mmCIF file with all atom_site columns, C-alpha atoms in Angstrom:
data_model
loop_
_atom_site.group_PDB
_atom_site.id
_atom_site.type_symbol
_atom_site.label_atom_id
_atom_site.label_alt_id
_atom_site.label_comp_id
_atom_site.label_asym_id
_atom_site.label_entity_id
_atom_site.label_seq_id
_atom_site.pdbx_PDB_ins_code
_atom_site.Cartn_x
_atom_site.Cartn_y
_atom_site.Cartn_z
_atom_site.occupancy
_atom_site.B_iso_or_equiv
_atom_site.pdbx_formal_charge
_atom_site.auth_seq_id
_atom_site.auth_comp_id
_atom_site.auth_asym_id
_atom_site.auth_atom_id
_atom_site.pdbx_PDB_model_num
ATOM 1   C CA . MET A 1 1   ? 65.064 161.637 -49.670 1.00 47.00 ? 1   MET A CA 1
ATOM 2   C CA . THR A 1 2   ? 68.681 160.471 -48.313 1.00 44.00 ? 2   THR A CA 1
ATOM 3   C CA . TYR A 1 3   ? 68.835 157.093 -45.772 1.00 44.00 ? 3   TYR A CA 1
ATOM 4   C CA . THR A 1 4   ? 71.761 157.212 -43.247 1.00 46.00 ? 4   THR A CA 1
ATOM 5   C CA . PRO A 1 5   ? 71.575 154.733 -40.997 1.00 45.00 ? 5   PRO A CA 1
ATOM 6   C CA . GLY A 1 6   ? 71.621 155.213 -37.413 1.00 47.00 ? 6   GLY A CA 1
ATOM 7   C CA . ALA A 1 7   ? 70.823 158.889 -38.178 1.00 60.00 ? 7   ALA A CA 1
ATOM 8   C CA . LYS A 1 8   ? 68.072 160.557 -36.000 1.00 79.00 ? 8   LYS A CA 1
ATOM 9   C CA . GLN A 1 9   ? 65.515 160.160 -38.659 1.00 91.00 ? 9   GLN A CA 1
ATOM 10  C CA . THR A 1 10  ? 62.070 162.366 -38.335 1.00 96.00 ? 10  THR A CA 1
ATOM 11  C CA . VAL A 1 11  ? 58.454 162.732 -40.377 1.00 97.00 ? 11  VAL A CA 1
ATOM 12  C CA . HIS A 1 12  ? 57.077 166.015 -41.596 1.00 98.00 ? 12  HIS A CA 1
ATOM 13  C CA . THR A 1 13  ? 53.328 165.868 -41.677 1.00 98.00 ? 13  THR A CA 1
ATOM 14  C CA . ILE A 1 14  ? 52.543 168.643 -44.130 1.00 98.00 ? 14  ILE A CA 1
ATOM 15  C CA . LYS A 1 15  ? 49.107 169.997 -45.846 1.00 98.00 ? 15  LYS A CA 1
ATOM 16  C CA . VAL A 1 16  ? 48.908 170.758 -49.543 1.00 98.00 ? 16  VAL A CA 1
ATOM 17  C CA . THR A 1 17  ? 46.502 173.109 -50.594 1.00 98.00 ? 17  THR A CA 1
ATOM 18  C CA . LEU A 1 18  ? 45.388 173.933 -53.966 1.00 98.00 ? 18  LEU A CA 1
ATOM 19  C CA . ARG A 1 19  ? 45.478 178.109 -54.118 1.00 97.00 ? 19  ARG A CA 1
ATOM 20  C CA . GLY A 1 20  ? 41.365 179.594 -55.153 1.00 96.00 ? 20  GLY A CA 1
ATOM 21  C CA . SER A 1 21  ? 40.130 176.087 -55.223 1.00 95.00 ? 21  SER A CA 1
ATOM 22  C CA . ARG A 1 22  ? 36.295 175.904 -54.164 1.00 93.00 ? 22  ARG A CA 1
ATOM 23  C CA . PRO A 1 23  ? 36.220 174.005 -52.632 1.00 95.00 ? 23  PRO A CA 1
ATOM 24  C CA . THR A 1 24  ? 39.101 173.386 -51.753 1.00 97.00 ? 24  THR A CA 1
ATOM 25  C CA . ILE A 1 25  ? 41.028 170.570 -52.912 1.00 98.00 ? 25  ILE A CA 1
ATOM 26  C CA . TRP A 1 26  ? 44.326 169.833 -50.038 1.00 98.00 ? 26  TRP A CA 1
ATOM 27  C CA . ARG A 1 27  ? 46.011 166.566 -49.433 1.00 98.00 ? 27  ARG A CA 1
ATOM 28  C CA . ARG A 1 28  ? 47.634 166.017 -45.772 1.00 98.00 ? 28  ARG A CA 1
ATOM 29  C CA . LEU A 1 29  ? 50.680 163.761 -46.323 1.00 98.00 ? 29  LEU A CA 1
ATOM 30  C CA . GLU A 1 30  ? 53.621 162.538 -43.700 1.00 98.00 ? 30  GLU A CA 1
ATOM 31  C CA . VAL A 1 31  ? 56.875 163.070 -45.785 1.00 98.00 ? 31  VAL A CA 1
ATOM 32  C CA . ALA A 1 32  ? 60.285 162.103 -44.204 1.00 97.00 ? 32  ALA A CA 1
ATOM 33  C CA . SER A 1 33  ? 61.831 165.377 -42.976 1.00 97.00 ? 33  SER A CA 1
ATOM 34  C CA . ASP A 1 34  ? 64.998 164.905 -45.338 1.00 96.00 ? 34  ASP A CA 1
ATOM 35  C CA . SER A 1 35  ? 63.156 164.694 -48.566 1.00 97.00 ? 35  SER A CA 1
ATOM 36  C CA . THR A 1 36  ? 64.530 166.928 -51.195 1.00 97.00 ? 36  THR A CA 1
ATOM 37  C CA . LEU A 1 37  ? 62.175 169.064 -52.654 1.00 98.00 ? 37  LEU A CA 1
ATOM 38  C CA . ARG A 1 38  ? 62.661 166.931 -55.804 1.00 98.00 ? 38  ARG A CA 1
ATOM 39  C CA . HIS A 1 39  ? 61.209 164.090 -54.220 1.00 98.00 ? 39  HIS A CA 1
ATOM 40  C CA . LEU A 1 40  ? 58.734 166.551 -52.607 1.00 98.00 ? 40  LEU A CA 1
ATOM 41  C CA . HIS A 1 41  ? 57.535 167.314 -56.346 1.00 98.00 ? 41  HIS A CA 1
ATOM 42  C CA . ASP A 1 42  ? 57.263 163.578 -56.934 1.00 98.00 ? 42  ASP A CA 1
ATOM 43  C CA . VAL A 1 43  ? 54.720 162.984 -54.146 1.00 98.00 ? 43  VAL A CA 1
ATOM 44  C CA . ILE A 1 44  ? 52.595 166.442 -54.875 1.00 98.00 ? 44  ILE A CA 1
ATOM 45  C CA . GLN A 1 45  ? 52.301 164.923 -58.385 1.00 97.00 ? 45  GLN A CA 1
ATOM 46  C CA . ALA A 1 46  ? 51.352 161.622 -57.398 1.00 97.00 ? 46  ALA A CA 1
ATOM 47  C CA . THR A 1 47  ? 48.867 162.985 -54.938 1.00 97.00 ? 47  THR A CA 1
ATOM 48  C CA . PHE A 1 48  ? 47.022 164.900 -57.483 1.00 97.00 ? 48  PHE A CA 1
ATOM 49  C CA . GLY A 1 49  ? 47.230 162.847 -60.037 1.00 94.00 ? 49  GLY A CA 1
ATOM 50  C CA . TRP A 1 50  ? 49.798 164.911 -62.102 1.00 94.00 ? 50  TRP A CA 1
ATOM 51  C CA . GLU A 1 51  ? 51.916 163.453 -64.779 1.00 93.00 ? 51  GLU A CA 1
ATOM 52  C CA . ASN A 1 52  ? 54.892 165.658 -64.229 1.00 91.00 ? 52  ASN A CA 1
ATOM 53  C CA . TYR A 1 53  ? 54.380 167.091 -67.916 1.00 92.00 ? 53  TYR A CA 1
ATOM 54  C CA . HIS A 1 54  ? 55.583 170.514 -67.189 1.00 94.00 ? 54  HIS A CA 1
ATOM 55  C CA . MET A 1 55  ? 57.978 173.028 -65.036 1.00 94.00 ? 55  MET A CA 1
ATOM 56  C CA . TRP A 1 56  ? 57.524 173.721 -61.253 1.00 97.00 ? 56  TRP A CA 1
ATOM 57  C CA . VAL A 1 57  ? 58.984 175.235 -58.443 1.00 97.00 ? 57  VAL A CA 1
ATOM 58  C CA . PHE A 1 58  ? 59.302 175.580 -55.285 1.00 98.00 ? 58  PHE A CA 1
ATOM 59  C CA . ASP A 1 59  ? 59.131 179.101 -53.484 1.00 97.00 ? 59  ASP A CA 1
ATOM 60  C CA . SER A 1 60  ? 60.565 179.288 -50.006 1.00 96.00 ? 60  SER A CA 1
ATOM 61  C CA . ALA A 1 61  ? 61.922 182.120 -47.270 1.00 94.00 ? 61  ALA A CA 1
ATOM 62  C CA . SER A 1 62  ? 65.285 179.910 -48.605 1.00 93.00 ? 62  SER A CA 1
ATOM 63  C CA . GLY A 1 63  ? 65.180 180.632 -52.343 1.00 95.00 ? 63  GLY A CA 1
ATOM 64  C CA . ARG A 1 64  ? 63.387 179.306 -55.476 1.00 97.00 ? 64  ARG A CA 1
ATOM 65  C CA . PHE A 1 65  ? 63.666 175.528 -55.803 1.00 98.00 ? 65  PHE A CA 1
ATOM 66  C CA . GLY A 1 66  ? 63.435 173.238 -59.097 1.00 97.00 ? 66  GLY A CA 1
ATOM 67  C CA . VAL A 1 67  ? 64.788 172.300 -62.110 1.00 94.00 ? 67  VAL A CA 1
ATOM 68  C CA . THR A 1 68  ? 67.975 174.673 -62.573 1.00 93.00 ? 68  THR A CA 1
ATOM 69  C CA . ASP A 1 69  ? 67.442 178.195 -63.921 1.00 91.00 ? 69  ASP A CA 1
ATOM 70  C CA . ARG A 1 70  ? 69.598 180.573 -63.513 1.00 92.00 ? 70  ARG A CA 1
ATOM 71  C CA . GLU A 1 71  ? 68.093 183.147 -64.982 1.00 92.00 ? 71  GLU A CA 1
ATOM 72  C CA . LEU A 1 72  ? 65.038 182.794 -63.249 1.00 90.00 ? 72  LEU A CA 1
ATOM 73  C CA . GLU A 1 73  ? 67.288 182.178 -59.942 1.00 93.00 ? 73  GLU A CA 1
ATOM 74  C CA . ILE A 1 74  ? 65.877 178.348 -59.504 1.00 95.00 ? 74  ILE A CA 1
ATOM 75  C CA . ARG A 1 75  ? 68.064 176.482 -57.452 1.00 96.00 ? 75  ARG A CA 1
ATOM 76  C CA . ASN A 1 76  ? 68.171 172.635 -58.428 1.00 97.00 ? 76  ASN A CA 1
ATOM 77  C CA . ALA A 1 77  ? 65.542 171.208 -56.396 1.00 97.00 ? 77  ALA A CA 1
ATOM 78  C CA . ALA A 1 78  ? 67.818 167.941 -55.940 1.00 97.00 ? 78  ALA A CA 1
ATOM 79  C CA . THR A 1 79  ? 70.117 170.235 -53.780 1.00 95.00 ? 79  THR A CA 1
ATOM 80  C CA . GLY A 1 80  ? 67.424 171.316 -51.168 1.00 96.00 ? 80  GLY A CA 1
ATOM 81  C CA . ARG A 1 81  ? 65.596 169.213 -48.251 1.00 97.00 ? 81  ARG A CA 1
ATOM 82  C CA . LEU A 1 82  ? 62.746 169.998 -46.836 1.00 97.00 ? 82  LEU A CA 1
ATOM 83  C CA . ASP A 1 83  ? 64.070 170.175 -43.219 1.00 97.00 ? 83  ASP A CA 1
ATOM 84  C CA . GLU A 1 84  ? 65.903 172.857 -44.035 1.00 96.00 ? 84  GLU A CA 1
ATOM 85  C CA . VAL A 1 85  ? 63.346 175.079 -45.936 1.00 97.00 ? 85  VAL A CA 1
ATOM 86  C CA . ALA A 1 86  ? 60.876 174.747 -43.598 1.00 97.00 ? 86  ALA A CA 1
ATOM 87  C CA . PRO A 1 87  ? 62.164 173.143 -40.512 1.00 96.00 ? 87  PRO A CA 1
ATOM 88  C CA . HIS A 1 88  ? 59.544 173.498 -37.968 1.00 97.00 ? 88  HIS A CA 1
ATOM 89  C CA . ALA A 1 89  ? 55.294 173.761 -37.634 1.00 97.00 ? 89  ALA A CA 1
ATOM 90  C CA . GLY A 1 90  ? 54.241 176.557 -39.028 1.00 98.00 ? 90  GLY A CA 1
ATOM 91  C CA . ASP A 1 91  ? 56.421 177.201 -41.463 1.00 98.00 ? 91  ASP A CA 1
ATOM 92  C CA . ARG A 1 92  ? 55.460 177.178 -45.220 1.00 98.00 ? 92  ARG A CA 1
ATOM 93  C CA . LEU A 1 93  ? 56.317 177.587 -48.823 1.00 97.00 ? 93  LEU A CA 1
ATOM 94  C CA . ARG A 1 94  ? 54.964 177.248 -51.979 1.00 98.00 ? 94  ARG A CA 1
ATOM 95  C CA . TYR A 1 95  ? 54.784 174.859 -55.225 1.00 98.00 ? 95  TYR A CA 1
ATOM 96  C CA . THR A 1 96  ? 53.830 175.866 -58.428 1.00 97.00 ? 96  THR A CA 1
ATOM 97  C CA . TYR A 1 97  ? 53.134 173.315 -61.164 1.00 97.00 ? 97  TYR A CA 1
ATOM 98  C CA . ASP A 1 98  ? 52.477 173.867 -64.970 1.00 95.00 ? 98  ASP A CA 1
ATOM 99  C CA . PHE A 1 99  ? 53.646 177.721 -65.669 1.00 92.00 ? 99  PHE A CA 1
ATOM 100 C CA . GLY A 1 100 ? 51.223 178.497 -67.953 1.00 92.00 ? 100 GLY A CA 1
ATOM 101 C CA . ASP A 1 101 ? 48.120 176.915 -65.761 1.00 94.00 ? 101 ASP A CA 1
ATOM 102 C CA . ASP A 1 102 ? 49.797 178.095 -63.007 1.00 95.00 ? 102 ASP A CA 1
ATOM 103 C CA . TRP A 1 103 ? 48.637 175.269 -60.191 1.00 96.00 ? 103 TRP A CA 1
ATOM 104 C CA . GLU A 1 104 ? 49.725 177.182 -56.934 1.00 97.00 ? 104 GLU A CA 1
ATOM 105 C CA . HIS A 1 105 ? 50.095 175.335 -54.060 1.00 98.00 ? 105 HIS A CA 1
ATOM 106 C CA . GLU A 1 106 ? 50.155 176.975 -50.608 1.00 98.00 ? 106 GLU A CA 1
ATOM 107 C CA . ILE A 1 107 ? 52.498 174.403 -48.320 1.00 98.00 ? 107 ILE A CA 1
ATOM 108 C CA . VAL A 1 108 ? 52.512 174.118 -44.340 1.00 98.00 ? 108 VAL A CA 1
ATOM 109 C CA . VAL A 1 109 ? 54.326 172.028 -41.965 1.00 98.00 ? 109 VAL A CA 1
ATOM 110 C CA . GLU A 1 110 ? 51.721 171.474 -39.302 1.00 98.00 ? 110 GLU A CA 1
ATOM 111 C CA . ALA A 1 111 ? 54.055 168.882 -37.365 1.00 98.00 ? 111 ALA A CA 1
ATOM 112 C CA . VAL A 1 112 ? 57.477 167.512 -37.009 1.00 97.00 ? 112 VAL A CA 1
ATOM 113 C CA . THR A 1 113 ? 57.414 163.844 -35.394 1.00 97.00 ? 113 THR A CA 1
ATOM 114 C CA . ASP A 1 114 ? 59.071 160.607 -35.021 1.00 96.00 ? 114 ASP A CA 1
ATOM 115 C CA . PRO A 1 115 ? 58.139 157.841 -37.857 1.00 96.00 ? 115 PRO A CA 1
ATOM 116 C CA . GLU A 1 116 ? 56.360 155.429 -36.734 1.00 95.00 ? 116 GLU A CA 1
ATOM 117 C CA . PRO A 1 117 ? 58.364 151.655 -36.815 1.00 94.00 ? 117 PRO A CA 1
ATOM 118 C CA . GLY A 1 118 ? 57.172 149.814 -39.747 1.00 93.00 ? 118 GLY A CA 1
ATOM 119 C CA . THR A 1 119 ? 55.356 152.555 -42.084 1.00 95.00 ? 119 THR A CA 1
ATOM 120 C CA . ALA A 1 120 ? 56.561 153.808 -44.789 1.00 96.00 ? 120 ALA A CA 1
ATOM 121 C CA . TYR A 1 121 ? 56.534 157.478 -46.316 1.00 97.00 ? 121 TYR A CA 1
ATOM 122 C CA . PRO A 1 122 ? 55.635 159.137 -48.299 1.00 98.00 ? 122 PRO A CA 1
ATOM 123 C CA . ARG A 1 123 ? 51.954 158.352 -47.352 1.00 98.00 ? 123 ARG A CA 1
ATOM 124 C CA . CYS A 1 124 ? 48.573 160.750 -47.321 1.00 98.00 ? 124 CYS A CA 1
ATOM 125 C CA . LEU A 1 125 ? 46.655 160.579 -44.217 1.00 98.00 ? 125 LEU A CA 1
ATOM 126 C CA . THR A 1 126 ? 43.675 162.352 -45.460 1.00 98.00 ? 126 THR A CA 1
ATOM 127 C CA . GLY A 1 127 ? 42.386 164.970 -48.205 1.00 98.00 ? 127 GLY A CA 1
ATOM 128 C CA . ARG A 1 128 ? 39.298 166.766 -49.973 1.00 98.00 ? 128 ARG A CA 1
ATOM 129 C CA . ARG A 1 129 ? 38.523 166.797 -53.338 1.00 97.00 ? 129 ARG A CA 1
ATOM 130 C CA . ALA A 1 130 ? 39.844 164.423 -57.102 1.00 96.00 ? 130 ALA A CA 1
ATOM 131 C CA . GLY A 1 131 ? 42.962 166.559 -58.096 1.00 95.00 ? 131 GLY A CA 1
ATOM 132 C CA . PRO A 1 132 ? 41.621 168.629 -61.344 1.00 96.00 ? 132 PRO A CA 1
ATOM 133 C CA . PRO A 1 133 ? 43.026 167.181 -64.761 1.00 94.00 ? 133 PRO A CA 1
ATOM 134 C CA . GLU A 1 134 ? 46.544 167.718 -66.610 1.00 92.00 ? 134 GLU A CA 1
ATOM 135 C CA . ASP A 1 135 ? 45.901 170.707 -68.896 1.00 93.00 ? 135 ASP A CA 1
ATOM 136 C CA . SER A 1 136 ? 42.347 171.869 -67.369 1.00 93.00 ? 136 SER A CA 1
ATOM 137 C CA . GLY A 1 137 ? 43.356 175.693 -67.483 1.00 94.00 ? 137 GLY A CA 1
ATOM 138 C CA . GLY A 1 138 ? 43.804 176.127 -64.327 1.00 95.00 ? 138 GLY A CA 1
ATOM 139 C CA . VAL A 1 139 ? 42.118 176.732 -61.262 1.00 95.00 ? 139 VAL A CA 1
ATOM 140 C CA . TYR A 1 140 ? 39.494 179.042 -63.601 1.00 95.00 ? 140 TYR A CA 1
ATOM 141 C CA . GLY A 1 141 ? 39.686 176.092 -66.318 1.00 95.00 ? 141 GLY A CA 1
ATOM 142 C CA . TYR A 1 142 ? 39.182 173.563 -64.271 1.00 96.00 ? 142 TYR A CA 1
ATOM 143 C CA . GLU A 1 143 ? 35.562 175.133 -62.904 1.00 96.00 ? 143 GLU A CA 1
ATOM 144 C CA . TYR A 1 144 ? 34.869 176.235 -66.324 1.00 96.00 ? 144 TYR A CA 1
ATOM 145 C CA . LEU A 1 145 ? 35.225 172.278 -67.436 1.00 96.00 ? 145 LEU A CA 1
ATOM 146 C CA . LEU A 1 146 ? 33.143 171.476 -64.136 1.00 95.00 ? 146 LEU A CA 1
ATOM 147 C CA . GLU A 1 147 ? 30.812 173.412 -65.410 1.00 95.00 ? 147 GLU A CA 1
ATOM 148 C CA . ILE A 1 148 ? 30.731 171.929 -69.208 1.00 96.00 ? 148 ILE A CA 1
ATOM 149 C CA . LEU A 1 149 ? 30.873 168.558 -67.588 1.00 95.00 ? 149 LEU A CA 1
ATOM 150 C CA . ALA A 1 150 ? 27.817 169.146 -65.689 1.00 95.00 ? 150 ALA A CA 1
ATOM 151 C CA . ASP A 1 151 ? 25.130 170.380 -69.095 1.00 95.00 ? 151 ASP A CA 1
ATOM 152 C CA . PRO A 1 152 ? 25.275 167.624 -71.237 1.00 94.00 ? 152 PRO A CA 1
ATOM 153 C CA . ALA A 1 153 ? 23.354 170.486 -73.737 1.00 95.00 ? 153 ALA A CA 1
ATOM 154 C CA . HIS A 1 154 ? 26.888 172.588 -73.847 1.00 95.00 ? 154 HIS A CA 1
ATOM 155 C CA . GLU A 1 155 ? 28.532 172.561 -76.976 1.00 96.00 ? 155 GLU A CA 1
ATOM 156 C CA . GLU A 1 156 ? 31.870 171.406 -75.741 1.00 96.00 ? 156 GLU A CA 1
ATOM 157 C CA . HIS A 1 157 ? 30.313 168.674 -73.366 1.00 95.00 ? 157 HIS A CA 1
ATOM 158 C CA . ARG A 1 158 ? 30.938 165.641 -75.964 1.00 95.00 ? 158 ARG A CA 1
ATOM 159 C CA . GLU A 1 159 ? 34.476 167.668 -77.079 1.00 95.00 ? 159 GLU A CA 1
ATOM 160 C CA . ARG A 1 160 ? 35.870 167.371 -73.553 1.00 95.00 ? 160 ARG A CA 1
ATOM 161 C CA . LEU A 1 161 ? 34.401 164.148 -72.687 1.00 95.00 ? 161 LEU A CA 1
ATOM 162 C CA . GLU A 1 162 ? 36.495 162.822 -75.127 1.00 95.00 ? 162 GLU A CA 1
ATOM 163 C CA . TRP A 1 163 ? 39.906 164.805 -74.359 1.00 94.00 ? 163 TRP A CA 1
ATOM 164 C CA . LEU A 1 164 ? 39.247 163.371 -70.885 1.00 93.00 ? 164 LEU A CA 1
ATOM 165 C CA . GLY A 1 165 ? 38.745 159.660 -72.059 1.00 94.00 ? 165 GLY A CA 1
ATOM 166 C CA . LEU A 1 166 ? 35.422 159.159 -70.348 1.00 93.00 ? 166 LEU A CA 1
ATOM 167 C CA . ASP A 1 167 ? 31.890 158.058 -71.815 1.00 94.00 ? 167 ASP A CA 1
ATOM 168 C CA . SER A 1 168 ? 30.395 159.957 -69.249 1.00 92.00 ? 168 SER A CA 1
ATOM 169 C CA . ALA A 1 169 ? 30.334 162.767 -66.972 1.00 92.00 ? 169 ALA A CA 1
ATOM 170 C CA . ASP A 1 170 ? 29.284 160.702 -63.729 1.00 91.00 ? 170 ASP A CA 1
ATOM 171 C CA . GLN A 1 171 ? 32.768 159.134 -64.670 1.00 93.00 ? 171 GLN A CA 1
ATOM 172 C CA . PHE A 1 172 ? 34.501 161.561 -63.154 1.00 92.00 ? 172 PHE A CA 1
ATOM 173 C CA . ASN A 1 173 ? 32.938 162.976 -59.762 1.00 94.00 ? 173 ASN A CA 1
ATOM 174 C CA . PRO A 1 174 ? 35.020 166.350 -58.920 1.00 95.00 ? 174 PRO A CA 1
ATOM 175 C CA . GLY A 1 175 ? 34.039 165.591 -54.944 1.00 95.00 ? 175 GLY A CA 1
ATOM 176 C CA . SER A 1 176 ? 35.576 161.969 -54.777 1.00 95.00 ? 176 SER A CA 1
ATOM 177 C CA . PHE A 1 177 ? 38.682 161.842 -52.549 1.00 96.00 ? 177 PHE A CA 1
ATOM 178 C CA . ASP A 1 178 ? 40.720 158.352 -52.182 1.00 96.00 ? 178 ASP A CA 1
ATOM 179 C CA . ALA A 1 179 ? 43.187 158.090 -49.792 1.00 97.00 ? 179 ALA A CA 1
ATOM 180 C CA . ASN A 1 180 ? 44.000 154.332 -50.590 1.00 97.00 ? 180 ASN A CA 1
ATOM 181 C CA . LYS A 1 181 ? 44.472 155.440 -53.728 1.00 96.00 ? 181 LYS A CA 1
ATOM 182 C CA . ILE A 1 182 ? 46.700 157.971 -54.084 1.00 97.00 ? 182 ILE A CA 1
ATOM 183 C CA . ASN A 1 183 ? 48.669 155.165 -51.575 1.00 97.00 ? 183 ASN A CA 1
ATOM 184 C CA . ASP A 1 184 ? 49.156 153.341 -54.047 1.00 97.00 ? 184 ASP A CA 1
ATOM 185 C CA . ALA A 1 185 ? 50.469 155.762 -56.327 1.00 96.00 ? 185 ALA A CA 1
ATOM 186 C CA . LEU A 1 186 ? 53.195 156.449 -53.189 1.00 97.00 ? 186 LEU A CA 1
ATOM 187 C CA . SER A 1 187 ? 54.067 153.507 -52.974 1.00 96.00 ? 187 SER A CA 1
ATOM 188 C CA . GLY A 1 188 ? 57.072 153.482 -55.656 1.00 95.00 ? 188 GLY A CA 1
ATOM 189 C CA . LEU A 1 189 ? 58.221 156.578 -53.719 1.00 95.00 ? 189 LEU A CA 1
ATOM 190 C CA . ALA A 1 190 ? 58.032 155.046 -49.830 1.00 95.00 ? 190 ALA A CA 1
ATOM 191 C CA . MET A 1 191 ? 60.405 153.764 -47.897 1.00 94.00 ? 191 MET A CA 1
ATOM 192 C CA . VAL A 1 192 ? 60.463 153.083 -43.906 1.00 93.00 ? 192 VAL A CA 1
ATOM 193 C CA . LEU A 1 193 ? 62.274 154.874 -41.382 1.00 90.00 ? 193 LEU A CA 1
ATOM 194 C CA . ALA A 1 194 ? 61.935 153.312 -38.333 1.00 85.00 ? 194 ALA A CA 1
ATOM 195 C CA . LYS A 1 195 ? 62.133 149.338 -38.180 1.00 79.00 ? 195 LYS A CA 1
ATOM 196 C CA . ASP A 1 196 ? 59.838 147.409 -35.380 1.00 69.00 ? 196 ASP A CA 1
#
């Protein structure tokens, strides 16, 4: 994100939905409108609890943005801004993380507003369900992981617990959502846009 003293700042309210998830996994976020897509990538990683281990890309009407790759026609995400690729309420873009697991996210701009004085952005307003663990195999692999965790007699149950670093399956609740925990994860990326 860029900050120019005296410049008019706005905030995008966006809904980020993990495509294909059932029940749906989503986050409603407020981010500075002039955030770069590189910054937005970091925000999404923090809100879903991922570790930024894999390739990623934003697909928009303005083109593809991520780690520059001429063959794949991906431009540098640090040069694309949210308010340029999705300037208005109703605009959409797609974010894909991990080209193997293929976590596709639909991003919808719900509103563009003035920042609240004294409020740091980005921030998570609400959401639903825990983010899937890193490298759990995409939406279908995650569903299979949940089946294994729910069945202590499953032949892979103990192995998957060890992989997740858990002592028991009840330590991972796929239905949990904690906006405060997510906002703590976002705090290192946050900035106050409007003074009191």
